[in-house]
Amino acid sequence: GPLDHFAISAISSPQTVGSPITGITLTAQDASNATVNFTGTVTFGGTGGFTGTSGTFTAGVLSGVSVTPTVAGSGLTFTVTDLGSGKTGTATFNIQTQYQAWAGGALFDADTNNDGLKNGLAFLLGATSPTSAVTQPTVTESGGALVMTFNCLPVAARGSATLKVEHSTSLAAWTATTAVVPDTTNAISDNNVTFVVGAGPAGPP
C-alpha cells in the first residue's frame, strides 16, 4: 500500500545530551506495517532538540542513522517527517544531562566521597565519578600576579554548568570580580589573575 508512516528502530533510554545516538534504522511502511518502496529523505525533529536531514532511503529502508539530542527531560521525542507527503514517525525516550550521565543518581550539591568538594564541582573539574579523587586547582604567584591552574571539562561536556572564580586585588578591602574559567589551554589574564586551563576528560560518552 501507499506510505502511511515511518518505523524507527528501538532507542534505549536514557540517552545523553550532546552524545550521538547511532545505528538507528528508519523504515517506510504502509498502514499494515509492510515496507514500501520509499526512496526520498526525511527531516529530523522532536522535543529532544533533533535537527537535520537524512540520507536517501533504499527500497524503503535507511540504516546507520545518527542524531544528537540537545534537550534533556523525560518522555522526549525524536521525529522524522517526509516533507512531500507529510508522513511521520516518532520514537519516545528519556534524555539525561551530561551531569546525570556522570553522577549515576548522585545529587549535584552533595559530597559523595566527603572530600570537601561537592559533586557538581568535582564533575566540572574532571573527576571520573562522584566517588573518585579530583585534581583541584593550584594557585601560584608570578611577578605579583595570581596564577590559577585548572584541569576541567571542556564546555561541550559541561551541559549548562559554568565554572567561575571570584577574586579581588585585596583581601582587606574585598572588591569582588567574577571570572568564568575559560575553555582553553592558553593562559588568559583577568584583572591581574591568569587562568591556565588544561582539558580534563572529554565527558560522558
CSV table of C-alpha atoms in Angstrom, one decimal:
chain,number,residue,atom,x,y,z
A,1,GLY,CA,0.0,0.0,0.0
A,2,PRO,CA,1.0,3.7,0.0
A,3,LEU,CA,3.3,5.3,2.5
A,4,ASP,CA,1.5,5.7,5.8
A,5,HIS,CA,4.2,6.2,8.4
A,6,PHE,CA,7.9,5.6,9.3
A,7,ALA,CA,9.0,3.0,11.9
A,8,ILE,CA,12.1,3.9,14.0
A,9,SER,CA,14.2,1.1,15.4
A,10,ALA,CA,14.3,0.8,19.2
A,11,ILE,CA,16.3,3.5,21.0
A,12,SER,CA,17.4,2.7,24.6
A,13,SER,CA,16.6,5.1,27.4
A,14,PRO,CA,18.1,7.2,28.8
A,15,GLN,CA,20.3,8.9,26.1
A,16,THR,CA,22.6,11.9,26.9
A,17,VAL,CA,22.5,15.5,25.7
A,18,GLY,CA,25.4,16.1,23.3
A,19,SER,CA,26.1,12.4,22.7
A,20,PRO,CA,25.2,11.0,19.3
A,21,ILE,CA,22.6,8.2,19.1
A,22,THR,CA,23.9,5.9,16.4
A,23,GLY,CA,22.8,2.8,14.5
A,24,ILE,CA,19.2,3.9,14.1
A,25,THR,CA,17.2,2.2,11.2
A,26,LEU,CA,14.3,4.0,9.6
A,27,THR,CA,11.7,2.0,7.7
A,28,ALA,CA,8.9,3.5,5.5
A,29,GLN,CA,5.7,1.4,6.0
A,30,ASP,CA,2.1,1.3,4.8
A,31,ALA,CA,-0.9,1.1,7.1
A,32,SER,CA,-0.3,-2.7,7.6
A,33,ASN,CA,3.3,-2.1,8.6
A,34,ALA,CA,4.7,-3.6,5.3
A,35,THR,CA,7.7,-1.9,3.9
A,36,VAL,CA,7.0,0.4,1.0
A,37,ASN,CA,9.4,1.5,-1.8
A,38,PHE,CA,10.2,4.9,-0.5
A,39,THR,CA,13.4,6.5,-1.9
A,40,GLY,CA,13.3,10.0,-0.6
A,41,THR,CA,14.7,11.7,2.5
A,42,VAL,CA,13.2,12.8,5.8
A,43,THR,CA,13.8,15.7,8.2
A,44,PHE,CA,14.6,15.2,11.9
A,45,GLY,CA,12.8,17.0,14.7
A,46,GLY,CA,11.1,16.4,18.0
A,47,THR,CA,11.1,17.7,21.6
A,48,GLY,CA,14.6,16.2,22.2
A,49,GLY,CA,16.0,19.0,20.0
A,50,PHE,CA,17.0,17.0,17.0
A,51,THR,CA,17.7,18.7,13.7
A,52,GLY,CA,18.9,17.8,10.2
A,53,THR,CA,18.0,15.8,7.1
A,54,SER,CA,18.5,12.1,6.5
A,55,GLY,CA,20.3,10.4,3.6
A,56,THR,CA,18.3,8.8,0.8
A,57,PHE,CA,16.3,5.7,1.6
A,58,THR,CA,16.9,2.5,-0.4
A,59,ALA,CA,13.8,0.4,-1.1
A,60,GLY,CA,12.1,2.0,2.0
A,61,VAL,CA,14.9,1.5,4.4
A,62,LEU,CA,17.7,3.7,5.8
A,63,SER,CA,20.2,2.3,8.2
A,64,GLY,CA,23.1,3.7,10.2
A,65,VAL,CA,21.2,7.0,11.1
A,66,SER,CA,22.9,9.1,13.7
A,67,VAL,CA,21.3,12.0,15.6
A,68,THR,CA,22.3,14.1,18.6
A,69,PRO,CA,19.9,15.2,21.3
A,70,THR,CA,20.2,18.8,22.6
A,71,VAL,CA,17.4,18.9,25.2
A,72,ALA,CA,17.2,16.9,28.5
A,73,GLY,CA,14.0,15.6,30.0
A,74,SER,CA,11.5,12.7,30.3
A,75,GLY,CA,9.3,11.4,27.5
A,76,LEU,CA,11.0,13.4,24.8
A,77,THR,CA,10.6,12.6,21.1
A,78,PHE,CA,12.7,12.0,18.0
A,79,THR,CA,10.6,12.5,14.9
A,80,VAL,CA,11.1,12.0,11.2
A,81,THR,CA,9.0,13.7,8.5
A,82,ASP,CA,8.7,13.3,4.8
A,83,LEU,CA,8.0,16.9,3.7
A,84,GLY,CA,6.4,15.8,0.4
A,85,SER,CA,3.7,13.6,1.9
A,86,GLY,CA,3.7,14.9,5.5
A,87,LYS,CA,4.0,11.3,6.8
A,88,THR,CA,5.9,11.0,10.1
A,89,GLY,CA,7.4,8.6,12.6
A,90,THR,CA,8.1,9.1,16.3
A,91,ALA,CA,10.2,7.5,19.0
A,92,THR,CA,9.9,8.5,22.7
A,93,PHE,CA,12.6,8.1,25.4
A,94,ASN,CA,14.3,9.9,28.2
A,95,ILE,CA,17.3,12.2,27.7
A,96,GLN,CA,19.7,13.0,30.6
A,97,THR,CA,22.2,15.8,31.1
A,98,GLN,CA,25.9,15.2,31.0
A,99,TYR,CA,26.0,15.6,34.8
A,100,GLN,CA,23.3,12.9,35.2
A,101,ALA,CA,25.2,10.5,33.0
A,102,TRP,CA,28.3,11.1,35.1
A,103,ALA,CA,26.6,11.1,38.5
A,104,GLY,CA,24.6,7.9,38.4
A,105,GLY,CA,22.0,9.5,40.7
A,106,ALA,CA,24.3,11.4,43.0
A,107,LEU,CA,23.0,14.9,43.8
A,108,PHE,CA,24.8,18.0,42.3
A,109,ASP,CA,25.1,19.7,45.8
A,110,ALA,CA,26.1,16.5,47.7
A,111,ASP,CA,29.6,15.5,48.6
A,112,THR,CA,29.5,11.7,47.9
A,113,ASN,CA,33.1,10.9,48.9
A,114,ASN,CA,33.4,13.5,51.6
A,115,ASP,CA,36.5,15.2,50.2
A,116,GLY,CA,35.2,18.7,50.7
A,117,LEU,CA,34.1,19.2,47.1
A,118,LYS,CA,30.5,19.0,46.1
A,119,ASN,CA,29.7,16.6,43.3
A,120,GLY,CA,28.9,19.4,40.9
A,121,LEU,CA,32.3,20.9,41.3
A,122,ALA,CA,34.0,17.5,41.1
A,123,PHE,CA,32.2,16.9,37.8
A,124,LEU,CA,33.4,20.2,36.3
A,125,LEU,CA,37.0,19.6,37.5
A,126,GLY,CA,37.1,16.3,35.6
A,127,ALA,CA,36.7,13.6,38.3
A,128,THR,CA,35.8,10.3,36.7
A,129,SER,CA,32.9,9.7,39.1
A,130,PRO,CA,31.3,11.1,42.3
A,131,THR,CA,33.5,8.7,44.4
A,132,SER,CA,36.8,9.4,42.6
A,133,ALA,CA,39.5,11.8,43.6
A,134,VAL,CA,39.6,15.1,41.8
A,135,THR,CA,42.6,17.2,40.7
A,136,GLN,CA,42.0,20.5,42.4
A,137,PRO,CA,43.1,23.9,41.0
A,138,THR,CA,46.6,25.1,42.1
A,139,VAL,CA,47.4,28.7,43.0
A,140,THR,CA,50.8,30.3,42.4
A,141,GLU,CA,52.3,33.8,42.1
A,142,SER,CA,54.2,35.2,39.2
A,143,GLY,CA,55.5,38.8,39.1
A,144,GLY,CA,52.9,40.0,41.6
A,145,ALA,CA,50.1,38.3,39.7
A,146,LEU,CA,48.0,35.4,40.8
A,147,VAL,CA,48.1,32.3,38.6
A,148,MET,CA,45.4,29.7,38.9
A,149,THR,CA,45.8,26.4,37.1
A,150,PHE,CA,42.8,24.3,36.3
A,151,ASN,CA,42.1,20.9,34.9
A,152,CYS,CA,38.4,20.9,33.8
A,153,LEU,CA,35.9,19.6,31.4
A,154,PRO,CA,35.6,21.3,28.0
A,155,VAL,CA,32.5,23.4,27.5
A,156,ALA,CA,30.8,20.8,25.3
A,157,ALA,CA,30.9,18.3,28.1
A,158,ARG,CA,29.6,20.6,30.9
A,159,GLY,CA,26.0,21.0,29.8
A,160,SER,CA,24.6,24.2,31.3
A,161,ALA,CA,27.0,24.3,34.2
A,162,THR,CA,29.7,27.1,34.3
A,163,LEU,CA,32.8,27.2,36.4
A,164,LYS,CA,33.5,30.6,37.9
A,165,VAL,CA,36.1,32.1,40.2
A,166,GLU,CA,35.6,35.2,42.4
A,167,HIS,CA,38.7,37.2,43.2
A,168,SER,CA,39.8,40.6,44.5
A,169,THR,CA,43.0,42.6,44.4
A,170,SER,CA,42.9,43.0,48.2
A,171,LEU,CA,41.8,40.7,51.0
A,172,ALA,CA,41.4,43.6,53.4
A,173,ALA,CA,39.1,45.6,51.1
A,174,TRP,CA,37.4,42.9,49.1
A,175,THR,CA,36.2,44.1,45.8
A,176,ALA,CA,34.9,41.0,44.0
A,177,THR,CA,35.5,40.2,40.4
A,178,THR,CA,33.9,37.1,39.0
A,179,ALA,CA,35.5,35.4,36.0
A,180,VAL,CA,34.4,32.4,34.0
A,181,VAL,CA,37.1,29.8,33.8
A,182,PRO,CA,37.8,29.6,30.1
A,183,ASP,CA,37.7,26.5,27.9
A,184,THR,CA,41.3,26.7,26.6
A,185,THR,CA,44.8,25.5,27.3
A,186,ASN,CA,46.0,29.1,26.8
A,187,ALA,CA,46.8,31.4,29.7
A,188,ILE,CA,44.1,34.2,29.9
A,189,SER,CA,44.7,37.2,32.2
A,190,ASP,CA,41.7,38.7,34.0
A,191,ASN,CA,42.3,41.7,36.3
A,192,ASN,CA,45.8,40.6,37.2
A,193,VAL,CA,44.8,36.9,37.6
A,194,THR,CA,46.0,34.5,35.0
A,195,PHE,CA,44.0,31.3,34.3
A,196,VAL,CA,45.9,28.3,32.9
A,197,VAL,CA,43.4,25.7,31.8
A,198,GLY,CA,44.1,22.1,30.7
A,199,ALA,CA,41.3,20.0,29.3
A,200,GLY,CA,40.1,17.2,31.6
A,201,PRO,CA,38.2,14.1,30.5
A,202,ALA,CA,36.1,14.6,27.4
A,203,GLY,CA,32.9,13.9,29.5
A,204,PRO,CA,30.3,11.2,29.3
A,205,PRO,CA,30.4,9.1,26.1
